[in-house]
mmCIF file of N, CA and C in Angstrom:
data_model
loop_
_atom_site.group_PDB
_atom_site.id
_atom_site.type_symbol
_atom_site.label_atom_id
_atom_site.label_comp_id
_atom_site.label_asym_id
_atom_site.label_seq_id
_atom_site.Cartn_x
_atom_site.Cartn_y
_atom_site.Cartn_z
ATOM 1 N N MET A 1 0.921 -0.849 0.160
ATOM 2 C CA MET A 1 0.017 0.159 0.295
ATOM 3 C C MET A 1 0.893 1.524 -0.079
ATOM 4 N N ASN A 2 0.544 2.079 -0.779
ATOM 5 C CA ASN A 2 1.552 3.436 -0.898
ATOM 6 C C ASN A 2 0.582 4.448 -0.301
ATOM 7 N N GLU A 3 1.257 5.569 -0.201
ATOM 8 C CA GLU A 3 0.683 6.680 0.534
ATOM 9 C C GLU A 3 -0.556 7.235 -0.361
ATOM 10 N N SER A 4 -0.653 7.156 -1.426
ATOM 11 C CA SER A 4 -1.881 7.640 -2.543
ATOM 12 C C SER A 4 -3.138 6.874 -2.091
ATOM 13 N N GLU A 5 -2.878 5.642 -1.268
ATOM 14 C CA GLU A 5 -3.978 4.263 -1.191
ATOM 15 C C GLU A 5 -4.543 4.603 0.498
ATOM 16 N N PHE A 6 -3.629 5.655 1.328
ATOM 17 C CA PHE A 6 -4.218 5.990 2.415
ATOM 18 C C PHE A 6 -5.574 6.612 2.583
ATOM 19 N N PRO A 7 -6.487 6.329 3.561
ATOM 20 C CA PRO A 7 -7.687 7.296 3.622
ATOM 21 C C PRO A 7 -7.376 8.474 3.877
ATOM 22 N N PRO A 8 -7.786 9.728 3.771
ATOM 23 C CA PRO A 8 -7.239 10.917 4.131
ATOM 24 C C PRO A 8 -7.271 11.231 5.346
ATOM 25 N N ASP A 9 -7.773 10.602 6.347
ATOM 26 C CA ASP A 9 -7.850 10.965 7.512
ATOM 27 C C ASP A 9 -6.912 9.686 8.638
ATOM 28 N N GLY A 10 -6.560 8.685 7.707
ATOM 29 C CA GLY A 10 -6.137 7.678 8.355
ATOM 30 C C GLY A 10 -4.586 7.693 8.535
ATOM 31 N N ARG A 11 -4.159 7.502 9.785
ATOM 32 C CA ARG A 11 -2.737 7.232 9.990
ATOM 33 C C ARG A 11 -2.158 5.472 9.571
ATOM 34 N N PRO A 12 -0.951 5.507 9.302
ATOM 35 C CA PRO A 12 -0.689 4.079 8.794
ATOM 36 C C PRO A 12 -0.570 3.393 10.029
ATOM 37 N N VAL A 13 -0.341 3.770 10.918
ATOM 38 C CA VAL A 13 -0.549 2.662 12.298
ATOM 39 C C VAL A 13 -1.944 2.206 12.631
ATOM 40 N N ASP A 14 -2.897 2.993 12.325
ATOM 41 C CA ASP A 14 -4.351 2.514 12.542
ATOM 42 C C ASP A 14 -4.701 1.508 11.376
ATOM 43 N N MET A 15 -4.143 1.832 10.114
ATOM 44 C CA MET A 15 -4.518 0.707 9.085
ATOM 45 C C MET A 15 -4.011 -0.744 9.535
ATOM 46 N N TYR A 16 -2.494 -0.511 10.168
ATOM 47 C CA TYR A 16 -1.919 -1.586 10.151
ATOM 48 C C TYR A 16 -2.526 -2.397 11.304
ATOM 49 N N LEU A 17 -3.123 -1.855 12.298
ATOM 50 C CA LEU A 17 -3.702 -2.437 13.204
ATOM 51 C C LEU A 17 -4.982 -2.841 12.936
ATOM 52 N N ASP A 18 -5.614 -2.470 12.095
ATOM 53 C CA ASP A 18 -6.794 -3.190 11.354
ATOM 54 C C ASP A 18 -6.761 -4.178 10.765
ATOM 55 N N LEU A 19 -5.542 -4.198 9.854
ATOM 56 C CA LEU A 19 -4.939 -5.446 9.468
ATOM 57 C C LEU A 19 -4.703 -6.431 10.386
ATOM 58 N N LEU A 20 -4.052 -5.961 11.677
ATOM 59 C CA LEU A 20 -3.575 -7.219 12.384
ATOM 60 C C LEU A 20 -4.815 -7.726 13.064
ATOM 61 N N ARG A 21 -5.952 -6.700 13.670
ATOM 62 C CA ARG A 21 -7.183 -7.251 14.027
ATOM 63 C C ARG A 21 -8.050 -8.288 13.214
ATOM 64 N N VAL A 22 -8.030 -8.325 12.064
ATOM 65 C CA VAL A 22 -8.353 -9.247 11.218
ATOM 66 C C VAL A 22 -7.674 -10.465 10.805
ATOM 67 N N ARG A 23 -6.551 -10.373 10.781
ATOM 68 C CA ARG A 23 -5.551 -11.634 10.826
ATOM 69 C C ARG A 23 -4.986 -12.373 11.925
ATOM 70 N N MET A 24 -5.232 -12.160 13.039
ATOM 71 C CA MET A 24 -4.767 -12.297 14.328
ATOM 72 C C MET A 24 -5.765 -13.056 15.119
ATOM 73 N N ASP A 25 -5.415 -13.957 15.912
ATOM 74 C CA ASP A 25 -6.641 -14.400 16.943
ATOM 75 C C ASP A 25 -7.140 -13.401 17.910
ATOM 76 N N SER A 26 -7.969 -13.392 18.543
ATOM 77 C CA SER A 26 -8.785 -12.550 18.949
ATOM 78 C C SER A 26 -7.834 -12.174 20.225
ATOM 79 N N GLU A 27 -7.665 -13.136 21.083
ATOM 80 C CA GLU A 27 -6.557 -13.028 22.439
ATOM 81 C C GLU A 27 -5.283 -12.542 22.339
ATOM 82 N N ASP A 28 -4.792 -13.020 20.792
ATOM 83 C CA ASP A 28 -3.310 -12.339 20.628
ATOM 84 C C ASP A 28 -3.453 -11.053 20.396
ATOM 85 N N TYR A 29 -4.207 -10.555 19.879
ATOM 86 C CA TYR A 29 -4.610 -8.910 19.410
ATOM 87 C C TYR A 29 -4.425 -8.181 20.689
ATOM 88 N N ARG A 30 -5.404 -8.624 21.629
ATOM 89 C CA ARG A 30 -5.651 -8.271 23.023
ATOM 90 C C ARG A 30 -4.502 -8.059 23.577
ATOM 91 N N LEU A 31 -3.532 -9.125 23.743
ATOM 92 C CA LEU A 31 -2.568 -8.997 24.435
ATOM 93 C C LEU A 31 -1.559 -7.764 23.664
ATOM 94 N N LEU A 32 -1.260 -7.800 22.414
ATOM 95 C CA LEU A 32 -0.888 -6.769 21.524
ATOM 96 C C LEU A 32 -0.833 -5.614 21.872
ATOM 97 N N MET A 33 -2.079 -5.269 21.858
ATOM 98 C CA MET A 33 -2.718 -3.882 22.353
ATOM 99 C C MET A 33 -2.583 -3.718 23.575
ATOM 100 N N LYS A 34 -2.393 -4.355 24.707
ATOM 101 C CA LYS A 34 -2.149 -4.200 26.021
ATOM 102 C C LYS A 34 -0.711 -3.763 26.056
ATOM 103 N N VAL A 35 0.084 -4.295 25.373
ATOM 104 C CA VAL A 35 1.713 -4.143 25.205
ATOM 105 C C VAL A 35 1.954 -2.922 24.447
ATOM 106 N N VAL A 36 1.418 -2.583 23.414
ATOM 107 C CA VAL A 36 1.424 -1.196 22.478
ATOM 108 C C VAL A 36 0.845 -0.017 22.773
ATOM 109 N N ALA A 37 -0.286 -0.415 23.869
ATOM 110 C CA ALA A 37 -0.876 1.020 24.158
ATOM 111 C C ALA A 37 -0.478 2.140 24.704
ATOM 112 N N PRO A 38 0.470 1.784 25.539
ATOM 113 C CA PRO A 38 1.545 2.803 26.256
ATOM 114 C C PRO A 38 2.240 3.603 25.208
ATOM 115 N N ALA A 39 2.906 3.027 24.566
ATOM 116 C CA ALA A 39 3.600 3.651 23.491
ATOM 117 C C ALA A 39 2.949 4.507 22.620
ATOM 118 N N LEU A 40 1.875 4.126 21.993
ATOM 119 C CA LEU A 40 1.124 4.660 21.006
ATOM 120 C C LEU A 40 0.694 6.088 21.847
ATOM 121 N N ARG A 41 -0.104 5.819 23.225
ATOM 122 C CA ARG A 41 -0.263 7.220 23.866
ATOM 123 C C ARG A 41 0.842 8.275 23.908
ATOM 124 N N ALA A 42 1.740 7.538 24.218
ATOM 125 C CA ALA A 42 2.850 8.516 24.367
ATOM 126 C C ALA A 42 3.528 8.894 22.952
ATOM 127 N N LEU A 43 3.360 8.466 21.893
ATOM 128 C CA LEU A 43 3.530 9.030 20.303
ATOM 129 C C LEU A 43 2.485 10.174 20.191
ATOM 130 N N ASP A 44 1.165 10.004 20.621
ATOM 131 C CA ASP A 44 0.389 10.786 20.582
ATOM 132 C C ASP A 44 0.651 12.331 21.334
ATOM 133 N N GLU A 45 1.280 12.064 22.382
ATOM 134 C CA GLU A 45 1.470 13.156 23.084
ATOM 135 C C GLU A 45 2.714 14.039 23.049
ATOM 136 N N GLN A 46 3.767 13.201 22.352
ATOM 137 C CA GLN A 46 5.080 13.829 22.431
ATOM 138 C C GLN A 46 5.564 13.415 20.864
ATOM 139 N N PRO A 47 6.559 14.107 20.247
ATOM 140 C CA PRO A 47 7.085 13.726 19.080
ATOM 141 C C PRO A 47 8.079 12.528 19.510
ATOM 142 N N PRO A 48 8.228 11.490 18.379
ATOM 143 C CA PRO A 48 9.099 10.442 18.391
ATOM 144 C C PRO A 48 10.297 10.577 18.844
ATOM 145 N N GLU A 49 11.095 11.652 18.310
ATOM 146 C CA GLU A 49 12.435 11.802 18.481
ATOM 147 C C GLU A 49 12.538 12.161 19.834
ATOM 148 N N SER A 50 11.616 12.467 20.968
ATOM 149 C CA SER A 50 12.287 12.716 22.328
ATOM 150 C C SER A 50 11.776 11.371 22.894
ATOM 151 N N LEU A 51 11.376 10.347 22.483
ATOM 152 C CA LEU A 51 10.790 9.168 23.038
ATOM 153 C C LEU A 51 11.907 8.109 22.910
ATOM 154 N N ASP A 52 11.954 7.215 23.815
ATOM 155 C CA ASP A 52 12.791 5.794 23.761
ATOM 156 C C ASP A 52 11.855 4.779 24.081
ATOM 157 N N PHE A 53 11.711 3.911 23.398
ATOM 158 C CA PHE A 53 10.475 2.998 23.452
ATOM 159 C C PHE A 53 11.357 1.600 23.854
ATOM 160 N N ALA A 54 10.708 0.942 24.753
ATOM 161 C CA ALA A 54 11.253 -0.253 25.187
ATOM 162 C C ALA A 54 9.965 -1.103 25.876
ATOM 163 N N LEU A 55 9.433 -2.294 25.594
ATOM 164 C CA LEU A 55 8.236 -3.043 26.388
ATOM 165 C C LEU A 55 8.381 -3.370 27.380
ATOM 166 N N ASP A 56 7.420 -3.026 28.214
ATOM 167 C CA ASP A 56 7.518 -3.208 29.599
ATOM 168 C C ASP A 56 7.835 -4.661 30.077
ATOM 169 N N PRO A 57 8.897 -4.988 30.712
ATOM 170 C CA PRO A 57 9.053 -6.360 31.051
ATOM 171 C C PRO A 57 7.832 -7.067 31.764
ATOM 172 N N ASP A 58 6.905 -6.003 32.946
ATOM 173 C CA ASP A 58 5.883 -6.782 33.421
ATOM 174 C C ASP A 58 5.023 -7.432 32.581
ATOM 175 N N ASP A 59 4.870 -6.665 31.246
ATOM 176 C CA ASP A 59 3.709 -6.803 30.338
ATOM 177 C C ASP A 59 3.741 -8.059 29.671
ATOM 178 N N SER A 60 5.550 -7.959 29.285
ATOM 179 C CA SER A 60 6.141 -8.709 27.998
ATOM 180 C C SER A 60 6.881 -9.812 28.035
ATOM 181 N N ASP A 61 7.311 -10.047 29.260
ATOM 182 C CA ASP A 61 8.356 -11.387 29.608
ATOM 183 C C ASP A 61 7.426 -12.706 29.011
ATOM 184 N N ASP A 62 6.089 -12.810 29.223
ATOM 185 C CA ASP A 62 5.176 -13.734 28.974
ATOM 186 C C ASP A 62 4.876 -14.005 27.671
ATOM 187 N N LEU A 63 5.128 -13.027 26.978
ATOM 188 C CA LEU A 63 4.364 -13.045 25.687
ATOM 189 C C LEU A 63 5.020 -13.850 24.461
ATOM 190 N N PRO A 64 4.326 -14.448 23.731
ATOM 191 C CA PRO A 64 5.202 -15.250 22.525
ATOM 192 C C PRO A 64 5.718 -14.161 21.713
ATOM 193 N N GLN A 65 7.029 -14.906 21.143
ATOM 194 C CA GLN A 65 7.680 -14.052 20.506
ATOM 195 C C GLN A 65 7.083 -13.276 19.309
ATOM 196 N N GLU A 66 5.995 -14.052 18.522
ATOM 197 C CA GLU A 66 5.362 -13.386 17.559
ATOM 198 C C GLU A 66 4.804 -12.117 17.849
ATOM 199 N N ILE A 67 4.104 -12.016 19.210
ATOM 200 C CA ILE A 67 3.304 -10.629 19.656
ATOM 201 C C ILE A 67 4.527 -9.784 19.788
ATOM 202 N N ARG A 68 5.781 -10.129 20.465
ATOM 203 C CA ARG A 68 6.727 -9.399 20.588
ATOM 204 C C ARG A 68 7.303 -8.383 19.183
ATOM 205 N N ASP A 69 7.420 -9.468 18.290
ATOM 206 C CA ASP A 69 7.741 -8.835 17.065
ATOM 207 C C ASP A 69 6.499 -7.994 16.269
ATOM 208 N N GLU A 70 5.280 -8.330 16.404
ATOM 209 C CA GLU A 70 4.213 -7.250 16.150
ATOM 210 C C GLU A 70 4.222 -6.343 16.802
ATOM 211 N N ALA A 71 4.798 -6.373 18.142
ATOM 212 C CA ALA A 71 4.752 -5.073 18.687
ATOM 213 C C ALA A 71 5.464 -4.158 18.315
ATOM 214 N N ALA A 72 6.538 -4.702 17.885
ATOM 215 C CA ALA A 72 7.654 -3.643 17.480
ATOM 216 C C ALA A 72 7.126 -3.245 16.109
ATOM 217 N N LEU A 73 6.969 -4.127 15.423
ATOM 218 C CA LEU A 73 6.342 -3.595 13.977
ATOM 219 C C LEU A 73 5.169 -2.558 14.008
ATOM 220 N N VAL A 74 4.205 -2.578 15.013
ATOM 221 C CA VAL A 74 3.413 -1.592 15.400
ATOM 222 C C VAL A 74 3.919 -0.300 15.714
ATOM 223 N N ILE A 75 4.883 -0.500 16.629
ATOM 224 C CA ILE A 75 5.478 0.806 17.210
ATOM 225 C C ILE A 75 6.457 1.566 16.022
ATOM 226 N N ALA A 76 7.113 0.687 15.467
ATOM 227 C CA ALA A 76 8.060 1.476 14.455
ATOM 228 C C ALA A 76 6.865 1.832 13.321
ATOM 229 N N THR A 77 5.956 1.200 13.074
ATOM 230 C CA THR A 77 5.000 1.881 11.892
ATOM 231 C C THR A 77 4.591 3.330 12.612
ATOM 232 N N ALA A 78 4.007 3.214 13.945
ATOM 233 C CA ALA A 78 3.270 4.582 14.381
ATOM 234 C C ALA A 78 4.662 5.763 14.331
ATOM 235 N N VAL A 79 6.116 5.066 14.609
ATOM 236 C CA VAL A 79 7.065 6.303 14.506
ATOM 237 C C VAL A 79 7.208 6.553 12.992
ATOM 238 N N THR A 80 7.635 5.845 12.194
ATOM 239 C CA THR A 80 7.799 6.073 11.126
ATOM 240 C C THR A 80 6.953 6.593 10.036
ATOM 241 N N GLY A 81 5.386 6.008 10.148
ATOM 242 C CA GLY A 81 4.190 6.543 9.485
ATOM 243 C C GLY A 81 4.589 5.346 7.943
ATOM 244 N N ARG A 82 5.239 4.418 8.140
ATOM 245 C CA ARG A 82 5.516 3.439 6.964
ATOM 246 C C ARG A 82 5.035 1.825 7.526
ATOM 247 N N LEU A 83 4.470 1.487 6.187
ATOM 248 C CA LEU A 83 4.190 0.343 6.536
ATOM 249 C C LEU A 83 4.937 -0.656 5.715
ATOM 250 N N ASP A 84 6.031 -0.590 5.587
ATOM 251 C CA ASP A 84 7.304 -1.048 4.969
ATOM 252 C C ASP A 84 8.377 -1.803 5.723
ATOM 253 N N ASN A 85 8.006 -1.749 7.275
ATOM 254 C CA ASN A 85 8.950 -2.072 7.959
ATOM 255 C C ASN A 85 9.226 -3.406 8.372
ATOM 256 N N GLN A 86 10.344 -3.918 8.547
ATOM 257 C CA GLN A 86 10.639 -5.484 8.652
ATOM 258 C C GLN A 86 11.503 -5.730 9.989
ATOM 259 N N LEU A 87 11.010 -6.765 10.236
ATOM 260 C CA LEU A 87 12.074 -7.252 11.768
ATOM 261 C C LEU A 87 13.143 -8.276 11.075
ATOM 262 N N VAL A 88 13.978 -7.846 11.461
ATOM 263 C CA VAL A 88 15.536 -8.718 10.693
ATOM 264 C C VAL A 88 16.224 -9.201 12.037
ATOM 265 N N GLU A 89 16.764 -10.187 11.817
ATOM 266 C CA GLU A 89 17.739 -10.802 12.690
ATOM 267 C C GLU A 89 19.030 -10.559 12.452
ATOM 268 N N ILE A 90 19.770 -10.166 13.140
ATOM 269 C CA ILE A 90 21.113 -9.678 12.899
ATOM 270 C C ILE A 90 22.325 -10.352 14.189
ATOM 271 N N HIS A 91 23.093 -11.218 13.592
ATOM 272 C CA HIS A 91 23.876 -11.940 14.116
ATOM 273 C C HIS A 91 25.223 -11.149 14.811
ATOM 274 N N VAL A 92 25.311 -10.740 16.149
ATOM 275 C CA VAL A 92 26.313 -9.729 16.626
ATOM 276 C C VAL A 92 27.052 -10.669 17.602
ATOM 277 N N ASP A 93 28.533 -10.548 17.220
ATOM 278 C CA ASP A 93 29.220 -11.885 17.940
ATOM 279 C C ASP A 93 29.426 -11.510 19.446
ATOM 280 N N GLY A 94 29.433 -12.392 20.164
ATOM 281 C CA GLY A 94 29.471 -11.933 21.704
ATOM 282 C C GLY A 94 27.952 -12.386 22.283
ATOM 283 N N THR A 95 27.069 -12.105 21.742
ATOM 284 C CA THR A 95 25.837 -11.846 22.150
ATOM 285 C C THR A 95 24.687 -12.676 21.597
ATOM 286 N N GLY A 96 25.206 -13.273 20.383
ATOM 287 C CA GLY A 96 24.092 -14.099 19.251
ATOM 288 C C GLY A 96 23.128 -13.087 18.470
ATOM 289 N N PRO A 97 22.008 -13.661 18.269
ATOM 290 C CA PRO A 97 20.963 -12.809 17.394
ATOM 291 C C PRO A 97 20.335 -11.577 18.111
ATOM 292 N N VAL A 98 20.465 -10.648 17.337
ATOM 293 C CA VAL A 98 19.424 -9.279 17.991
ATOM 294 C C VAL A 98 18.384 -8.764 16.924
ATOM 295 N N ARG A 99 17.234 -8.529 17.308
ATOM 296 C CA ARG A 99 16.290 -8.461 16.634
ATOM 297 C C ARG A 99 16.003 -6.826 16.428
ATOM 298 N N VAL A 100 15.984 -6.532 15.149
ATOM 299 C CA VAL A 100 16.059 -4.967 14.699
ATOM 300 C C VAL A 100 14.823 -4.766 13.693
ATOM 301 N N VAL A 101 14.170 -3.793 13.956
ATOM 302 C CA VAL A 101 13.020 -3.324 12.896
ATOM 303 C C VAL A 101 13.880 -2.271 12.223
ATOM 304 N N THR A 102 13.668 -2.250 11.194
ATOM 305 C CA THR A 102 14.046 -1.522 9.931
ATOM 306 C C THR A 102 13.427 -1.151 8.406
ATOM 307 N N ASP A 103 13.872 -0.566 7.860
ATOM 308 C CA ASP A 103 12.942 -0.431 6.425
ATOM 309 C C ASP A 103 13.231 -1.346 5.596
ATOM 310 N N ALA A 104 12.463 -1.573 4.497
ATOM 311 C CA ALA A 104 12.733 -2.925 3.609
ATOM 312 C C ALA A 104 13.958 -2.728 2.734
ATOM 313 N N VAL A 105 14.334 -1.543 2.543
ATOM 314 C CA VAL A 105 15.651 -1.489 1.723
ATOM 315 C C VAL A 105 16.791 -1.832 2.446
ATOM 316 N N THR A 106 16.829 -1.433 3.838
ATOM 317 C CA THR A 106 17.910 -1.899 4.372
ATOM 318 C C THR A 106 17.816 -3.360 4.957
ATOM 319 N N ALA A 107 16.501 -3.640 5.167
ATOM 320 C CA ALA A 107 16.632 -5.237 5.227
ATOM 321 C C ALA A 107 17.141 -6.187 4.548
ATOM 322 N N GLN A 108 17.355 -5.590 3.443
ATOM 323 C CA GLN A 108 18.000 -6.460 2.041
ATOM 324 C C GLN A 108 19.268 -6.134 1.416
ATOM 325 N N ASP A 109 19.820 -5.240 2.806
ATOM 326 C CA ASP A 109 21.276 -4.710 2.155
ATOM 327 C C ASP A 109 22.141 -5.186 3.414
ATOM 328 N N PRO A 110 22.836 -6.376 2.627
ATOM 329 C CA PRO A 110 23.721 -6.966 3.847
ATOM 330 C C PRO A 110 25.163 -5.997 4.251
ATOM 331 N N SER A 111 25.259 -5.077 3.396
ATOM 332 C CA SER A 111 26.540 -4.085 3.800
ATOM 333 C C SER A 111 25.575 -3.275 5.031
ATOM 334 N N ARG A 112 24.457 -2.881 5.144
ATOM 335 C CA ARG A 112 24.127 -1.687 5.548
ATOM 336 C C ARG A 112 23.618 -2.496 7.117
ATOM 337 N N LEU A 113 23.544 -4.067 6.975
ATOM 338 C CA LEU A 113 23.109 -4.908 8.353
ATOM 339 C C LEU A 113 24.146 -4.969 9.061
ATOM 340 N N ALA A 114 25.128 -5.063 8.171
ATOM 341 C CA ALA A 114 26.557 -5.201 8.967
ATOM 342 C C ALA A 114 26.796 -3.893 9.811
ATOM 343 N N GLU A 115 26.992 -2.845 9.331
ATOM 344 C CA GLU A 115 26.957 -1.568 9.840
ATOM 345 C C GLU A 115 26.067 -1.583 11.108
ATOM 346 N N ILE A 116 24.903 -1.969 10.950
ATOM 347 C CA ILE A 116 23.834 -1.696 12.153
ATOM 348 C C ILE A 116 24.690 -2.733 13.266
ATOM 349 N N ALA A 117 24.897 -3.853 12.849
ATOM 350 C CA ALA A 117 25.764 -4.973 13.694
ATOM 351 C C ALA A 117 27.147 -4.027 14.807
ATOM 352 N N GLY A 118 27.560 -3.428 13.672
ATOM 353 C CA GLY A 118 28.772 -2.670 14.216
ATOM 354 C C GLY A 118 28.409 -1.802 15.386
ATOM 355 N N CYS A 119 27.562 -0.941 15.016
ATOM 356 C CA CYS A 119 26.620 -0.010 15.935
ATOM 357 C C CYS A 119 26.275 -0.521 17.242
ATOM 358 N N ILE A 120 25.686 -1.831 17.020
ATOM 359 C CA ILE A 120 25.348 -2.497 18.404
ATOM 360 C C ILE A 120 26.337 -2.967 19.197
ATOM 361 N N ARG A 121 27.404 -3.616 18.608
ATOM 362 C CA ARG A 121 28.687 -4.217 19.379
ATOM 363 C C ARG A 121 29.413 -2.694 19.953
ATOM 364 N N GLN A 122 29.312 -1.519 19.407
ATOM 365 C CA GLN A 122 30.199 -0.301 20.278
ATOM 366 C C GLN A 122 29.204 -0.092 21.069
ATOM 367 N N ARG A 123 27.867 -0.047 21.198
ATOM 368 C CA ARG A 123 26.779 0.262 22.172
ATOM 369 C C ARG A 123 27.287 -0.708 23.531
ATOM 370 N N GLN A 124 27.413 -1.997 23.130
ATOM 371 C CA GLN A 124 27.451 -2.872 24.147
ATOM 372 C C GLN A 124 28.729 -3.064 24.831
ATOM 373 N N ARG A 125 29.778 -2.480 24.186
ATOM 374 C CA ARG A 125 31.006 -2.181 24.588
ATOM 375 C C ARG A 125 30.921 -0.726 25.376
ATOM 376 N N ASP A 126 30.560 0.004 24.954
ATOM 377 C CA ASP A 126 29.901 1.233 25.751
ATOM 378 C C ASP A 126 29.125 1.169 27.272
ATOM 379 N N THR A 127 28.233 0.450 26.921
ATOM 380 C CA THR A 127 27.574 0.019 27.920
ATOM 381 C C THR A 127 28.264 -0.923 29.272
ATOM 382 N N GLU A 128 28.929 -1.762 28.532
ATOM 383 C CA GLU A 128 29.642 -2.492 29.958
ATOM 384 C C GLU A 128 31.049 -1.908 30.444
ATOM 385 N N GLU A 129 31.522 -0.398 29.679
ATOM 386 C CA GLU A 129 32.524 0.211 30.141
ATOM 387 C C GLU A 129 31.592 1.159 31.373
ATOM 388 N N LEU A 130 30.317 1.677 30.887
ATOM 389 C CA LEU A 130 30.045 2.393 31.855
ATOM 390 C C LEU A 130 29.157 1.598 33.102
ATOM 391 N N ARG A 131 29.041 0.339 32.890
ATOM 392 C CA ARG A 131 28.796 -0.846 34.122
ATOM 393 C C ARG A 131 30.148 -0.799 34.932
ATOM 394 N N GLY A 132 31.229 -0.887 34.232
ATOM 395 C CA GLY A 132 32.415 -0.865 35.106
ATOM 396 C C GLY A 132 32.651 0.576 35.908
ATOM 397 N N ILE A 133 32.386 1.716 35.271
ATOM 398 C CA ILE A 133 32.758 2.878 36.039
ATOM 399 C C ILE A 133 31.681 2.969 37.238
ATOM 400 N N ALA A 134 30.479 2.400 36.661
ATOM 401 C CA ALA A 134 29.502 2.714 38.074
ATOM 402 C C ALA A 134 29.870 1.692 39.072
ATOM 403 N N ALA A 135 30.336 0.332 38.965
ATOM 404 C CA ALA A 135 30.872 -0.671 40.055
ATOM 405 C C ALA A 135 31.847 -0.005 40.500
ATOM 406 N N ALA A 136 32.814 0.593 40.274
ATOM 407 C CA ALA A 136 33.930 1.200 40.855
ATOM 408 C C ALA A 136 33.586 2.235 41.561
ATOM 409 N N SER A 137 32.525 2.893 41.527
ATOM 410 C CA SER A 137 32.091 4.317 42.036
ATOM 411 C C SER A 137 30.747 3.585 43.134
ATOM 412 N N ASP A 138 30.884 2.530 43.453
ATOM 413 C CA ASP A 138 29.547 2.003 44.107
ATOM 414 C C ASP A 138 28.255 2.366 43.753
ATOM 415 N N LEU A 139 27.773 2.443 42.353
ATOM 416 C CA LEU A 139 26.522 3.133 41.867
ATOM 417 C C LEU A 139 26.211 1.974 41.342
ATOM 418 N N PRO A 140 24.777 1.592 41.203
ATOM 419 C CA PRO A 140 24.078 0.944 40.595
ATOM 420 C C PRO A 140 24.608 0.573 38.992
ATOM 421 N N THR A 141 24.600 -1.036 38.751
ATOM 422 C CA THR A 141 24.928 -1.299 37.609
ATOM 423 C C THR A 141 23.861 -1.768 36.810
ATOM 424 N N ASP A 142 22.320 -1.911 37.017
ATOM 425 C CA ASP A 142 21.727 -2.373 36.478
ATOM 426 C C ASP A 142 20.582 -1.368 35.208
ATOM 427 N N PHE A 143 21.593 -0.809 34.518
ATOM 428 C CA PHE A 143 20.782 -0.066 33.539
ATOM 429 C C PHE A 143 20.851 -0.183 32.147
#
């Protein structure tokens, strides 16, 4: 579906949710909405560049991976306004596979995916360095 096919007042995320409502089991859809509703409300209140999204572990630890994946795609659609987002699994040395939502073009570009893996590795190194500093300073390390 391209932008010219969107209803005049329709948001891509609303259309995506309507498609999921038809496609998914009712209970799975209810679980999905429970997980994504806080993020969608936050997006309605603030511009996406000022927000950081993560699924609430209390609400999502027991969710099947398929619903977690759909939640990531719903939030990505709300943030980007695009319906071509894809979830890809990138293998990162030392941690194993990492799931990332990206646009369709990037999902098909091995060199771009390698760049993303490099960014993930760098972020992990930075996090470990910060944890070391926090531990040496007797500060909490669970960030």
